[in-house]
Tab-separated table of C-alpha atoms in Angstrom:
chain	number	residue	atom	x	y	z
A	1	MET	CA	0.217	-0.155	-0.038
A	2	ARG	CA	0.935	3.979	-1.214
A	3	ALA	CA	1.368	6.365	0.866
A	4	PRO	CA	-0.727	9.191	0.497
A	5	VAL	CA	1.230	12.143	-1.174
A	6	THR	CA	1.474	15.168	-0.716
A	7	ASP	CA	1.945	19.506	-1.671
A	8	ARG	CA	4.196	19.255	1.303
A	9	PRO	CA	5.906	17.109	3.368
A	10	THR	CA	4.491	17.313	7.285
A	11	HIS	CA	7.799	17.703	8.872
A	12	ALA	CA	8.132	20.080	6.494
A	13	THR	CA	5.194	22.449	6.763
A	14	THR	CA	6.081	22.312	10.618
A	15	ALA	CA	9.727	24.086	10.951
A	16	LEU	CA	8.232	26.645	8.398
A	17	ILE	CA	5.284	27.765	11.087
A	18	ARG	CA	7.793	27.951	13.624
A	19	SER	CA	9.796	29.592	12.068
A	20	ILE	CA	7.086	31.917	11.373
A	21	LEU	CA	5.850	32.143	15.109
A	22	GLU	CA	9.572	32.258	16.494
A	23	ARG	CA	9.259	36.529	14.246
A	24	PHE	CA	6.171	36.840	15.833
A	25	PRO	CA	7.003	35.951	19.867
A	26	ASP	CA	3.359	38.511	19.925
A	27	GLY	CA	1.131	35.604	18.054
A	28	MET	CA	-0.960	35.730	15.891
A	29	THR	CA	-4.386	34.393	15.073
A	30	ASP	CA	-4.857	30.820	12.325
A	31	ASP	CA	-5.731	32.571	9.601
A	32	GLU	CA	-2.585	35.087	10.224
A	33	LEU	CA	-0.927	32.080	10.592
A	34	TRP	CA	-2.367	30.524	7.182
A	35	LEU	CA	-1.885	34.099	4.967
A	36	ALA	CA	2.231	33.854	6.282
A	37	THR	CA	2.637	30.689	5.022
A	38	GLY	CA	1.960	31.160	1.542
A	39	LEU	CA	0.088	27.963	1.194
A	40	SER	CA	-2.618	28.331	-1.142
A	41	HIS	CA	-6.475	28.103	0.879
A	42	LYS	CA	-6.796	24.036	0.605
A	43	HIS	CA	-3.901	24.088	3.006
A	44	HIS	CA	-5.653	26.101	5.852
A	45	GLY	CA	-6.949	22.559	8.208
A	46	SER	CA	-2.719	21.480	7.582
A	47	VAL	CA	-1.730	24.225	9.245
A	48	VAL	CA	-4.092	24.756	11.699
A	49	ARG	CA	-2.690	21.001	12.855
A	50	ARG	CA	1.173	21.221	12.245
A	51	ARG	CA	0.469	24.805	14.611
A	52	LEU	CA	-0.151	21.889	17.242
A	53	ASP	CA	3.034	20.169	16.190
A	54	ALA	CA	5.190	23.373	15.545
A	55	GLY	CA	4.431	23.144	20.091
A	56	ALA	CA	1.895	26.930	19.858
A	57	VAL	CA	0.388	27.387	22.825
A	58	LYS	CA	-2.891	30.065	23.667
A	59	THR	CA	-1.512	33.317	24.407
A	60	GLY	CA	-4.897	34.028	26.453
A	61	ARG	CA	-6.079	37.086	24.397
A	62	ARG	CA	-8.458	36.282	21.631
A	63	GLY	CA	-7.859	38.116	17.674
A	64	VAL	CA	-10.403	38.007	14.179
A	65	THR	CA	-10.257	35.597	12.221
A	66	LEU	CA	-10.890	36.952	8.147
A	67	THR	CA	-14.620	36.181	8.606
A	68	GLY	CA	-15.148	38.379	12.019
A	69	SER	CA	-14.996	36.018	14.124
A	70	THR	CA	-13.022	35.928	17.267
A	71	CYS	CA	-10.336	33.225	17.679
A	72	HIS	CA	-7.814	32.672	19.951
A	73	ILE	CA	-4.323	34.033	19.485
A	74	TRP	CA	-1.183	31.985	19.439
A	75	ALA	CA	2.482	32.051	20.214
A	76	LEU	CA	5.155	29.351	20.779
A	77	PRO	CA	5.703	28.866	24.301
A	78	GLU	CA	8.703	30.436	25.089
A	79	ALA	CA	7.665	34.631	23.917
A	80	LEU	CA	5.153	34.272	26.518
A	81	SER	CA	7.411	33.390	29.555
């Protein structure tokens, strides 16, 4: 049985997300993070899943999604200390 083919390996996406969050220590919403990756809309869900793999945590602050809903702002734990 073959492994599914993906546009971008999971570990590369996780590393990309981590590097973005390192540059934005105040944190980002999922939409901001996805836009910063430059990945297509079909990868939005993957970015959300890989954000957790990158070690991001909720900051306790809220942001706004592209559709106007409130959402969590995520950052790396070392940025919160």
